[in-house]
PDB file of C-alpha atoms in Angstrom:
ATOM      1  CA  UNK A   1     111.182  42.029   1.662  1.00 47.00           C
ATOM      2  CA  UNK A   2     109.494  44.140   3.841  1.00 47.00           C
ATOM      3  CA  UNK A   3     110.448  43.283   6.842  1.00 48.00           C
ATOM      4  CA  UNK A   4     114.027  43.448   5.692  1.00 48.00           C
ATOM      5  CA  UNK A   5     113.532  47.230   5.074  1.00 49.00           C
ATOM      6  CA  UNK A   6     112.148  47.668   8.108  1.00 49.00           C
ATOM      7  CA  UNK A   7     115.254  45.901   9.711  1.00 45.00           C
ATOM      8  CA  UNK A   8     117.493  48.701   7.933  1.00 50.00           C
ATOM      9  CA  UNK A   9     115.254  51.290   8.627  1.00 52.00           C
ATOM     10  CA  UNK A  10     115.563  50.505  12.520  1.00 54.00           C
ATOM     11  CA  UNK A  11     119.168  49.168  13.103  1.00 57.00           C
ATOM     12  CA  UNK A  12     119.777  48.140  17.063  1.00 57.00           C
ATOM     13  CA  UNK A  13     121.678  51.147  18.616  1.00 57.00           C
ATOM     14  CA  UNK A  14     125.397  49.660  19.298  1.00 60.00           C
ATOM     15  CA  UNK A  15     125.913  49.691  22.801  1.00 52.00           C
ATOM     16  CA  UNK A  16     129.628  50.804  24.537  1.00 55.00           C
ATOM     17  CA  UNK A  17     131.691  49.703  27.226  1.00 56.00           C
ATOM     18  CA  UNK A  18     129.674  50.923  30.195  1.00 53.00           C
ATOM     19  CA  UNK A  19     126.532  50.833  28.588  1.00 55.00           C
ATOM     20  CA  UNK A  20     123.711  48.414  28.357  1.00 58.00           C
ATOM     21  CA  UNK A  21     119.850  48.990  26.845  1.00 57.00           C
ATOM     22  CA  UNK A  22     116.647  49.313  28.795  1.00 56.00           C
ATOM     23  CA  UNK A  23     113.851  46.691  27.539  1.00 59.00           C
ATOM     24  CA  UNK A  24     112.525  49.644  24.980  1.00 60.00           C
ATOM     25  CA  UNK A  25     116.413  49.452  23.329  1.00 61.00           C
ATOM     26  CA  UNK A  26     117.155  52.810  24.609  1.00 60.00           C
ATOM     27  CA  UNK A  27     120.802  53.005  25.701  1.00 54.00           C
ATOM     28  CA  UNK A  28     121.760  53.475  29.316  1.00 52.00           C
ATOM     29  CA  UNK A  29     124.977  55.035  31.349  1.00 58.00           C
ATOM     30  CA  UNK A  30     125.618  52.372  34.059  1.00 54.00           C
ATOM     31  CA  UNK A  31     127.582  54.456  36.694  1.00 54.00           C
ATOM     32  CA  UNK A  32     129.346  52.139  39.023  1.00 55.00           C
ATOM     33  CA  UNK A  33     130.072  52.820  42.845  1.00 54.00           C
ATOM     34  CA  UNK A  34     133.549  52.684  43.291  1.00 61.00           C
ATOM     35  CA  UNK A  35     134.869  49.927  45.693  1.00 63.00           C
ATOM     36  CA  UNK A  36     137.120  50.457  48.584  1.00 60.00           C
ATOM     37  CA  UNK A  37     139.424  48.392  50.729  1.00 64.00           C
ATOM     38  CA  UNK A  38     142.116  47.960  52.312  1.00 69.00           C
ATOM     39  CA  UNK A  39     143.547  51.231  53.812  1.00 73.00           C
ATOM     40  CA  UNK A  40     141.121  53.450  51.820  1.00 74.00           C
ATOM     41  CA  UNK A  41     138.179  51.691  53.950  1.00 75.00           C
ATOM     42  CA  UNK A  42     139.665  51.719  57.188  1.00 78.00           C
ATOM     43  CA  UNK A  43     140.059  55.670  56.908  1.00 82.00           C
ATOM     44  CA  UNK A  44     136.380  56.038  55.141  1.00 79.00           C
ATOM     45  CA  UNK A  45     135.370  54.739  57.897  1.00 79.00           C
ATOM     46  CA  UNK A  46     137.368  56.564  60.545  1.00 79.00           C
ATOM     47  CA  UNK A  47     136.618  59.726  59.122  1.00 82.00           C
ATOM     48  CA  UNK A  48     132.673  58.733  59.432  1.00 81.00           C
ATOM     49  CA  UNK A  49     133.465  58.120  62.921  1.00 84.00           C
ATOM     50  CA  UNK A  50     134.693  61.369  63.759  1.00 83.00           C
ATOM     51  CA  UNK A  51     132.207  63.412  61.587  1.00 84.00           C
ATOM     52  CA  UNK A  52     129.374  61.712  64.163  1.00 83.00           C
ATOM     53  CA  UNK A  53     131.654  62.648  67.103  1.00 82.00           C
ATOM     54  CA  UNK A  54     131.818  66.528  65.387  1.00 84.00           C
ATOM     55  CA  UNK A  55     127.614  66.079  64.829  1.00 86.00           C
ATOM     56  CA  UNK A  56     127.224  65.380  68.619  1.00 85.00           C
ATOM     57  CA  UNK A  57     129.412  67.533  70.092  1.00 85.00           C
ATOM     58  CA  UNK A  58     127.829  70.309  67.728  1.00 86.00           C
ATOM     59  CA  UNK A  59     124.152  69.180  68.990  1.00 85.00           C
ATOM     60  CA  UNK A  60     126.007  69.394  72.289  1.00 85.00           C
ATOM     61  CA  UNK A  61     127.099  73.039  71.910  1.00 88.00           C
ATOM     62  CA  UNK A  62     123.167  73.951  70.610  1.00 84.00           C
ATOM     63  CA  UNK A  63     122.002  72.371  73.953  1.00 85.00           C
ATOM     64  CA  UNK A  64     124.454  74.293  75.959  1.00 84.00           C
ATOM     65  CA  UNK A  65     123.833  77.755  74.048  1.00 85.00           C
ATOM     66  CA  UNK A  66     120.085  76.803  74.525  1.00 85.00           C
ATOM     67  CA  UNK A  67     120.759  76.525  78.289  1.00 83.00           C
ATOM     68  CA  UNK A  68     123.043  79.504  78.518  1.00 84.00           C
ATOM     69  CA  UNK A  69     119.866  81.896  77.071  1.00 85.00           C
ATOM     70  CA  UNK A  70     117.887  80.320  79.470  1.00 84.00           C
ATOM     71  CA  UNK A  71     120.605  81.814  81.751  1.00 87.00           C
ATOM     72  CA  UNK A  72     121.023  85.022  80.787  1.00 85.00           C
ATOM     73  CA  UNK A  73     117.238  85.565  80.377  1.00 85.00           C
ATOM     74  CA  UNK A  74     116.690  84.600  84.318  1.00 87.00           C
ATOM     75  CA  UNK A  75     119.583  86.698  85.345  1.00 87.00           C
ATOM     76  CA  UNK A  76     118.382  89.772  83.225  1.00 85.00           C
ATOM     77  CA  UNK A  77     115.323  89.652  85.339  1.00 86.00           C
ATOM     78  CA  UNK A  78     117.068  89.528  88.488  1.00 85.00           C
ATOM     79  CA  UNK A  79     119.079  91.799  87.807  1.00 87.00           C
ATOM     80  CA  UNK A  80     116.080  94.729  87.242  1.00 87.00           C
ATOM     81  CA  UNK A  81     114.346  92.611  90.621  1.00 88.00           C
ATOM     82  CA  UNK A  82     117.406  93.846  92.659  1.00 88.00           C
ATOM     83  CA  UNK A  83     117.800  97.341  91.012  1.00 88.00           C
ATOM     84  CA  UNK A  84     113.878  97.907  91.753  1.00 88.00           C
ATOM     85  CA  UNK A  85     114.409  96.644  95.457  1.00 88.00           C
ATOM     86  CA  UNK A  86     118.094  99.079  95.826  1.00 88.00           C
ATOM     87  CA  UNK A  87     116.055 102.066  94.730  1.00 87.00           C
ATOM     88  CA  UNK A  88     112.980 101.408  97.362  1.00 87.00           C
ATOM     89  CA  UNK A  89     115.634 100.287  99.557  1.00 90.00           C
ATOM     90  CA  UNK A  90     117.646 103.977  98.475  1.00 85.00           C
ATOM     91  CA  UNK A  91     114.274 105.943  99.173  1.00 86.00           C
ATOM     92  CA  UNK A  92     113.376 104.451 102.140  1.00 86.00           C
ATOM     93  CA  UNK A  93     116.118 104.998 104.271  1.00 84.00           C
ATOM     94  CA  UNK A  94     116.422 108.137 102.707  1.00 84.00           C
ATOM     95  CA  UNK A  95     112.792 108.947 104.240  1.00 83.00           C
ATOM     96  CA  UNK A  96     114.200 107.314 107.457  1.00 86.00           C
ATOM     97  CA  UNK A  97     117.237 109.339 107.722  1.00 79.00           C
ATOM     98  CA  UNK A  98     115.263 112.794 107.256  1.00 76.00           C
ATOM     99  CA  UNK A  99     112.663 111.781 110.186  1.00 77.00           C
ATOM    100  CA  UNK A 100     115.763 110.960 112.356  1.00 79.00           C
ATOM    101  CA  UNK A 101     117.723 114.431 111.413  1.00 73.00           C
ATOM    102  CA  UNK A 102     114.318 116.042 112.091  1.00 69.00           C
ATOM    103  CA  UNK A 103     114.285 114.368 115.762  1.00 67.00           C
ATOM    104  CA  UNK A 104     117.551 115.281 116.319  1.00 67.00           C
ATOM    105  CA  UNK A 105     117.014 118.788 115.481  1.00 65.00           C
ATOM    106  CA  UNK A 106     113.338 118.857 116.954  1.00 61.00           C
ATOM    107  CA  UNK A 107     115.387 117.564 120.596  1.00 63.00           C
ATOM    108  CA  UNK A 108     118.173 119.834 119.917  1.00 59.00           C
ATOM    109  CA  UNK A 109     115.822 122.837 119.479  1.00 55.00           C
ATOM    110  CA  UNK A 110     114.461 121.702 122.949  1.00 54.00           C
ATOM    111  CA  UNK A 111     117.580 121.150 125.170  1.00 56.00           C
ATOM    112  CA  UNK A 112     119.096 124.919 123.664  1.00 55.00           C
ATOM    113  CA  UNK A 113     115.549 126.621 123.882  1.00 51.00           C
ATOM    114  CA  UNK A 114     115.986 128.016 120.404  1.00 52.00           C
ATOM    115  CA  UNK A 115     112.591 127.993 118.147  1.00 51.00           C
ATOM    116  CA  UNK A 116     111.981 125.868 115.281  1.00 52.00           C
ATOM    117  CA  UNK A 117     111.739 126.473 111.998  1.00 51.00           C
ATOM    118  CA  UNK A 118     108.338 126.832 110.262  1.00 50.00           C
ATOM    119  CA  UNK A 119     107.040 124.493 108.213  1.00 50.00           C
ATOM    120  CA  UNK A 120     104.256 125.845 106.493  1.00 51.00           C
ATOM    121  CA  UNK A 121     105.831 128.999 105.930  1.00 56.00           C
ATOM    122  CA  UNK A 122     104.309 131.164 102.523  1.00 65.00           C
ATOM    123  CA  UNK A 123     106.334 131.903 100.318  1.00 81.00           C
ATOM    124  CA  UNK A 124     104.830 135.146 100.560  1.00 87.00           C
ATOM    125  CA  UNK A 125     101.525 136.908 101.955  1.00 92.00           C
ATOM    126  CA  UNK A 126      99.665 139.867 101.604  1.00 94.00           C
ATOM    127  CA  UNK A 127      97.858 142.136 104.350  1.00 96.00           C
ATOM    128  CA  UNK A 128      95.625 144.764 103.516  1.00 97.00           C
ATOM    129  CA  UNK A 129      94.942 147.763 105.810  1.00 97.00           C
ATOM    130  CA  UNK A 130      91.810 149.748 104.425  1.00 97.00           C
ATOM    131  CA  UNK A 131      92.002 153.357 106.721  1.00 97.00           C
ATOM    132  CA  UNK A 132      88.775 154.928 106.776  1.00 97.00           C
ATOM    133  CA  UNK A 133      87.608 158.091 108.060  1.00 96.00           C
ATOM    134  CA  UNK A 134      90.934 159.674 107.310  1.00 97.00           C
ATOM    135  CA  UNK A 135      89.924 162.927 107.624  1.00 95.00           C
ATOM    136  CA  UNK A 136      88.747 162.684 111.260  1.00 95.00           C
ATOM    137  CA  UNK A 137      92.377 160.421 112.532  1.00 95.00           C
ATOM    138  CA  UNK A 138      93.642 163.340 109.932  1.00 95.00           C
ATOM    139  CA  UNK A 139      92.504 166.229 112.646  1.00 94.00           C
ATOM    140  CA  UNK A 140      93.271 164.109 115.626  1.00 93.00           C
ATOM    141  CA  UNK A 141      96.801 163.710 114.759  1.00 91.00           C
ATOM    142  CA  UNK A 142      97.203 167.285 113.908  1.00 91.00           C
ATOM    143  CA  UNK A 143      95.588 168.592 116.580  1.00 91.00           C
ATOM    144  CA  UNK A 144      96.945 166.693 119.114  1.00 90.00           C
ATOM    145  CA  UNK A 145      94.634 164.523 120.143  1.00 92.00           C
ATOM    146  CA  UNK A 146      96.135 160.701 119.127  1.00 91.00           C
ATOM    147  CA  UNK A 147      99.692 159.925 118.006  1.00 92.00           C
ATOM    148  CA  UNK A 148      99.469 156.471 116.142  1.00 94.00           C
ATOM    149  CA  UNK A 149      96.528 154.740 114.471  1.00 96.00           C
ATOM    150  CA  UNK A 150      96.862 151.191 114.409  1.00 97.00           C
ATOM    151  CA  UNK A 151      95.141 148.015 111.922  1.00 97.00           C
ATOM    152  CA  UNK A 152      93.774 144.954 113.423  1.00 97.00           C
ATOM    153  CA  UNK A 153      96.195 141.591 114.566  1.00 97.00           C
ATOM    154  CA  UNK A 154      96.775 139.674 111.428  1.00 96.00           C
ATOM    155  CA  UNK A 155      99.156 136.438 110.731  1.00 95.00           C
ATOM    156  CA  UNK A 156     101.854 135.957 108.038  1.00 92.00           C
ATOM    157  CA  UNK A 157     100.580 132.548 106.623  1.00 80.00           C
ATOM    158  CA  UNK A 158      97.937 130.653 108.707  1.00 78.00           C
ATOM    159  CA  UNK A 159     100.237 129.943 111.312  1.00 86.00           C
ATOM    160  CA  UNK A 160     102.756 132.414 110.788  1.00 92.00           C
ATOM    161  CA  UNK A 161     104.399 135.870 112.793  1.00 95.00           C
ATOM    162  CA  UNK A 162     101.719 137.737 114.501  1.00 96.00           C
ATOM    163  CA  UNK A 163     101.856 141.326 113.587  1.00 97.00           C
ATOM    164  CA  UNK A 164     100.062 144.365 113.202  1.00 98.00           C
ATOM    165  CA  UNK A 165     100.646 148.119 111.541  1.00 98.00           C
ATOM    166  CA  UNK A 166     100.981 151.148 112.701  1.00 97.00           C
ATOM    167  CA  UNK A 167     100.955 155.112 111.448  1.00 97.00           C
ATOM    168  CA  UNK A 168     101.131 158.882 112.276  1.00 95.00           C
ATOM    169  CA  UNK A 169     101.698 161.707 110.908  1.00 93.00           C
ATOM    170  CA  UNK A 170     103.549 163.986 113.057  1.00 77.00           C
ATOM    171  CA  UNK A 171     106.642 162.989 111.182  1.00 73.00           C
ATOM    172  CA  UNK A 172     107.990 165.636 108.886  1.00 77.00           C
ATOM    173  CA  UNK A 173     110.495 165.629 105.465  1.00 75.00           C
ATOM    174  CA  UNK A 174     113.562 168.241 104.930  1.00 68.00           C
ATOM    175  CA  UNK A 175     111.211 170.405 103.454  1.00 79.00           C
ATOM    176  CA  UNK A 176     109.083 170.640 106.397  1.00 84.00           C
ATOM    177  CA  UNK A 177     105.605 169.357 105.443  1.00 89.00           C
ATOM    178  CA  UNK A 178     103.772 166.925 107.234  1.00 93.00           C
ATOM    179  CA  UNK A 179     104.193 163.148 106.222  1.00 94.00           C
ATOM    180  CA  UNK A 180     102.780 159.758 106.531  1.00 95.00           C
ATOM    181  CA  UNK A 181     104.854 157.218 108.229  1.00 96.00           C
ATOM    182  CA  UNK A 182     104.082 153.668 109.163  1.00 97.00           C
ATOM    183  CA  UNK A 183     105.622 150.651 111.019  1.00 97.00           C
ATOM    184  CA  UNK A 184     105.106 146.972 111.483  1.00 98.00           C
ATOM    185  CA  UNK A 185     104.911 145.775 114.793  1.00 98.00           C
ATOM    186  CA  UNK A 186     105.916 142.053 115.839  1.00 98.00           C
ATOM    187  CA  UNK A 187     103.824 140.586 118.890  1.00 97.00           C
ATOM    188  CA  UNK A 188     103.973 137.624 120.470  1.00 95.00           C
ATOM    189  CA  UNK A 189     101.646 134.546 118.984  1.00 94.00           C
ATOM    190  CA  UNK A 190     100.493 131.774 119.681  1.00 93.00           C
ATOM    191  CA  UNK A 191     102.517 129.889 117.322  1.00 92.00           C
ATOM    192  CA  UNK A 192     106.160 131.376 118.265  1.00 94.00           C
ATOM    193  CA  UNK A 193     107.647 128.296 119.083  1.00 92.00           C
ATOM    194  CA  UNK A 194     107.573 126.789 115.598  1.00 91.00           C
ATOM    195  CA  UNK A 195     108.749 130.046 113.951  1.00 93.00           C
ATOM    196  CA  UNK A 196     112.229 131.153 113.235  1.00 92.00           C
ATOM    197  CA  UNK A 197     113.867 133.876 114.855  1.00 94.00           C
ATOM    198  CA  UNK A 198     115.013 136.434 114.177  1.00 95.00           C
ATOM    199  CA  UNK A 199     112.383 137.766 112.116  1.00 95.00           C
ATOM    200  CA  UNK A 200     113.903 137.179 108.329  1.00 94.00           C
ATOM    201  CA  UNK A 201     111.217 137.685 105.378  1.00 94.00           C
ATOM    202  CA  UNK A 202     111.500 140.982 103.394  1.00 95.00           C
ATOM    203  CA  UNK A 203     108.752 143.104 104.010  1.00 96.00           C
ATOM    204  CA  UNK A 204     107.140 146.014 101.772  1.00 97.00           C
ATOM    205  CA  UNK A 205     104.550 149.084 102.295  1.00 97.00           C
ATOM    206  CA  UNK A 206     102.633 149.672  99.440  1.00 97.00           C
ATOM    207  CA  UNK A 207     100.228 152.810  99.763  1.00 97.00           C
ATOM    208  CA  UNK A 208      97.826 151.552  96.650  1.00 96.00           C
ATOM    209  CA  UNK A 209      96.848 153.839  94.105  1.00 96.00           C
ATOM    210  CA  UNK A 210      93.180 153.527  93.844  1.00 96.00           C
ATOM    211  CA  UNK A 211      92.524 155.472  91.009  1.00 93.00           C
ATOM    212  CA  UNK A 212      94.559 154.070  88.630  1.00 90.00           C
ATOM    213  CA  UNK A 213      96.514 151.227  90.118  1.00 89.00           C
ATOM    214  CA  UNK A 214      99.645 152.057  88.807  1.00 87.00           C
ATOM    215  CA  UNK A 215     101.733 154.558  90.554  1.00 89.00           C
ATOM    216  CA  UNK A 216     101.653 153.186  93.931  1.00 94.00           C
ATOM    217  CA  UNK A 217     104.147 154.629  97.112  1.00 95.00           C
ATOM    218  CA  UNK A 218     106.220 151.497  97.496  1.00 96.00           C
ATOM    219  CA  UNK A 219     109.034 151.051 100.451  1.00 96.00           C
ATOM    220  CA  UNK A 220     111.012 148.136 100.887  1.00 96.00           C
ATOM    221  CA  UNK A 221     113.027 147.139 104.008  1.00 96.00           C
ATOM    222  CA  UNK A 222     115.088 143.363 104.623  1.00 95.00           C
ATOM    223  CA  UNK A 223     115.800 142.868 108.057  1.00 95.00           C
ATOM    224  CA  UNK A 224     119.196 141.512 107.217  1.00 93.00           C
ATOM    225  CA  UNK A 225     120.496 144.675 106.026  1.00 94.00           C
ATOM    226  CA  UNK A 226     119.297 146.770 108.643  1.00 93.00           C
ATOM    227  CA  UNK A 227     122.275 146.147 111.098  1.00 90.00           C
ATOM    228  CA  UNK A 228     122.377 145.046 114.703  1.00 91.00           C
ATOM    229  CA  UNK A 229     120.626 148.485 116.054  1.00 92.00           C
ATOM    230  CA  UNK A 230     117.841 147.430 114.837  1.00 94.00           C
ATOM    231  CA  UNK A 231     117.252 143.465 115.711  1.00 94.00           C
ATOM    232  CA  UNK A 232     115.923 143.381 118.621  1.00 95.00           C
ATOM    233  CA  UNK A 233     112.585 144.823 116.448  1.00 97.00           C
ATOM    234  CA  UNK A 234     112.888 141.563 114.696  1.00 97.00           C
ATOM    235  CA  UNK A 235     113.468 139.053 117.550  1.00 96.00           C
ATOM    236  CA  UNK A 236     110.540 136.529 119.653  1.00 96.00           C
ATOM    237  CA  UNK A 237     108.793 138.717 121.816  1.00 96.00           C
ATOM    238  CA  UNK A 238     108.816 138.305 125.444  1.00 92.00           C
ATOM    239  CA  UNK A 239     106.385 140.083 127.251  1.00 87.00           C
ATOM    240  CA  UNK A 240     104.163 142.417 124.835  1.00 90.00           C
ATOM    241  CA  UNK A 241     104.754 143.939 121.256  1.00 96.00           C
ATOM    242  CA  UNK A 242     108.576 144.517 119.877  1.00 97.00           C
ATOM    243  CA  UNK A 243     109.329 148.028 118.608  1.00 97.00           C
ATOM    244  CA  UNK A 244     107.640 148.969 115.772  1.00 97.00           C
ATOM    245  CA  UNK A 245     110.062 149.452 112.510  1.00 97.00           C
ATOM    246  CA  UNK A 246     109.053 150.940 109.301  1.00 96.00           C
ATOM    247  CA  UNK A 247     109.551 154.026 107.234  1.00 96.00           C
ATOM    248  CA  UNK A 248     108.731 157.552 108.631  1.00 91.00           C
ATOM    249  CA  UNK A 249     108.208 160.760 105.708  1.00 90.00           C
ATOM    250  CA  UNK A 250     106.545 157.732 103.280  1.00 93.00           C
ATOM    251  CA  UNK A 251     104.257 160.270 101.603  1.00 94.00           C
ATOM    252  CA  UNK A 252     103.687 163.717 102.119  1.00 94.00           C
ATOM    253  CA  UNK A 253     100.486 164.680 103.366  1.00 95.00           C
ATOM    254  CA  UNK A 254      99.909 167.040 100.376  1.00 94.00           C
ATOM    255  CA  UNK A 255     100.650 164.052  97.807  1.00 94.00           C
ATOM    256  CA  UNK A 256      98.372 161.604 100.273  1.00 96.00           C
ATOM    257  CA  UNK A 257      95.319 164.096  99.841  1.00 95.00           C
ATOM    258  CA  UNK A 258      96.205 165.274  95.873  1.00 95.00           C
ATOM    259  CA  UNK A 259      93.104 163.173  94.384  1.00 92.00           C
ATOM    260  CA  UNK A 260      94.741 163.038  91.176  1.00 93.00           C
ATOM    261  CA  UNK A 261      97.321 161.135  92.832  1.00 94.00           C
ATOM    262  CA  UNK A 262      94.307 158.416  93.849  1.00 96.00           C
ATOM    263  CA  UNK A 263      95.672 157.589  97.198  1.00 97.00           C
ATOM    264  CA  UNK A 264      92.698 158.967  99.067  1.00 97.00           C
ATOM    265  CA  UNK A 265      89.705 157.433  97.250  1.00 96.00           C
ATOM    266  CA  UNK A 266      86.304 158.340  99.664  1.00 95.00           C
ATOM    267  CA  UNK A 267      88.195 159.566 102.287  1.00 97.00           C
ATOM    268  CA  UNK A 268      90.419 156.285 102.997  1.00 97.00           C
ATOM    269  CA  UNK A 269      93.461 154.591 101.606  1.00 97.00           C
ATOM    270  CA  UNK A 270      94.769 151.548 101.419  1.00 97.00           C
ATOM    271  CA  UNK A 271      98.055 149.950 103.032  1.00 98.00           C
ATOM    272  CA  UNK A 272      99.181 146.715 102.133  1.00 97.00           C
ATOM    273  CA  UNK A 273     101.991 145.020 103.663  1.00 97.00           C
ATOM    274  CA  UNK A 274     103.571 142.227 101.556  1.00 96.00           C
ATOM    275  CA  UNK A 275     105.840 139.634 103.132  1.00 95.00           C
ATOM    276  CA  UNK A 276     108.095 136.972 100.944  1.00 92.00           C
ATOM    277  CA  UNK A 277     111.152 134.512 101.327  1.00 85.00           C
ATOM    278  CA  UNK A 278     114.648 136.651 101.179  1.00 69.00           C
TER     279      UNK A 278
END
């Protein structure tokens, strides 16, 4: 009797069209694989054909694009090879062509006899004349005795114009008094040849205020403005020292010896002639 309940209490699952049981009675889902022929094969079949064709040609294609960075990569660098070797290239005969218009120039300079151009050239320079004893060249000019006082050779640059200044003071203003008036003189130098003439830089007198530095006699001349009269002060000297040109009636002699002015500081002053590119 037992066993019969148990029968009823476990019934055998009923199993379906498409089902069977595993070997613990548990029902299954048998899924079948569908069959083809015929037609239906034949185009399975073509259509696997073609899909390896597509896979190859694809794998194909990733070779090629593989190959074509290769290509680009390699051209890249050539192409920053050849623009580094146009620029050297560029400089070079840049560097070439400026010795050759410099040979050209330097032998054209020659055959016309005209001076070169200076090539160390300041942009500007400074010479200071320090007068001393100005009380004693003072009487001599007054009484007769000397005309001009003169400062030492100097150069503009280290292998510039060779100049020097002069002064006097027999020159008078409108009102009559006695003045100061100086002049640069250009003479010839031992480095003429390489200069450039006429004469060009602007040049400036500066009688220096030495007791407070600020209100200093300043005159200004540019040799371009001065007109043709007065070139030939400006051109290469031939035999001695061109014409001196300058300023005449600078400063009064009364305003030159007022110490409150500070141009006479222990009985000298100071000139300083300042040169610089027009």
């Amino acid at each position: 009797m037992a066993s019969r309940r148990n029968l009823r209490q476990n019934p055998q699952p009923r199993v379906k069209r498409g089902q069977r049981t595993s070997r613990d009675g548990a029902v299954v889902q048998c899924t079948t694989i569908p069959q083809f022929s015929g037609a239906d094969a034949r185009t399975i079949s073509e259509l696997r054909l073609k899909l390896d064709d597509v896979c190859r040609e694809l794998s194909v294609i990733k070779d090629a694009l593989d190959d074509l960075e290769d290509i680009r990569s390699t051209v890249s660098a050539l192409q920053e090879t050849v623009r580094a070797e146009m620029k050297k290239i560029r400089e070079e005969s840049a560097a070439i062509s400026k010795r050759i218009l410099m040979k050209v120039e330097k032998i054209h300079h020659f055959l016309t006899g005209e001076s070169e151009p200076a090539k160390d050239q300041p942009r500007w320079s400074k010479f200071e004349w320090r007068v001393e004893n100005f009380s004693k060249l003072k009487e001599q000019m007054l009484g007769g005795k000397a005309k001009y006082f003169y400062s030492e050779n100097f150069y503009v640059g280290s292998h510039g114009y060779k100049m020097y200044l002069g002064a006097t003071l027999a020159e008078k203003n409108c009102k009559g008094k006695v003045c100061l008036s100086v002049y640069t003189y250009i003479t010839r130098g031992p480095y003429d040849r390489t200069l450039q003439w006429p004469y060009r830089r602007r040049s400036t007198f500066v009688v220096v205020d030495q007791k407070t530095n600020h209100h200093h006699k300043v005159a200004e001349m540019v040799p371009q403005e001065l007109g043709r009269k007065q070139e030939h002060c400006f051109r290469r000297p031939k035999s001695g020292p061109n014409e001196g040109i300058g300023f005449t009636s600078l400063l009064s002699l009364e305003d030159l010896e007022d110490l409150e002015k500070g141009y006479l500081f222990k009985d000298s002053i100071i000139i300083h002639f300042i040169t610089s590119d027009v």
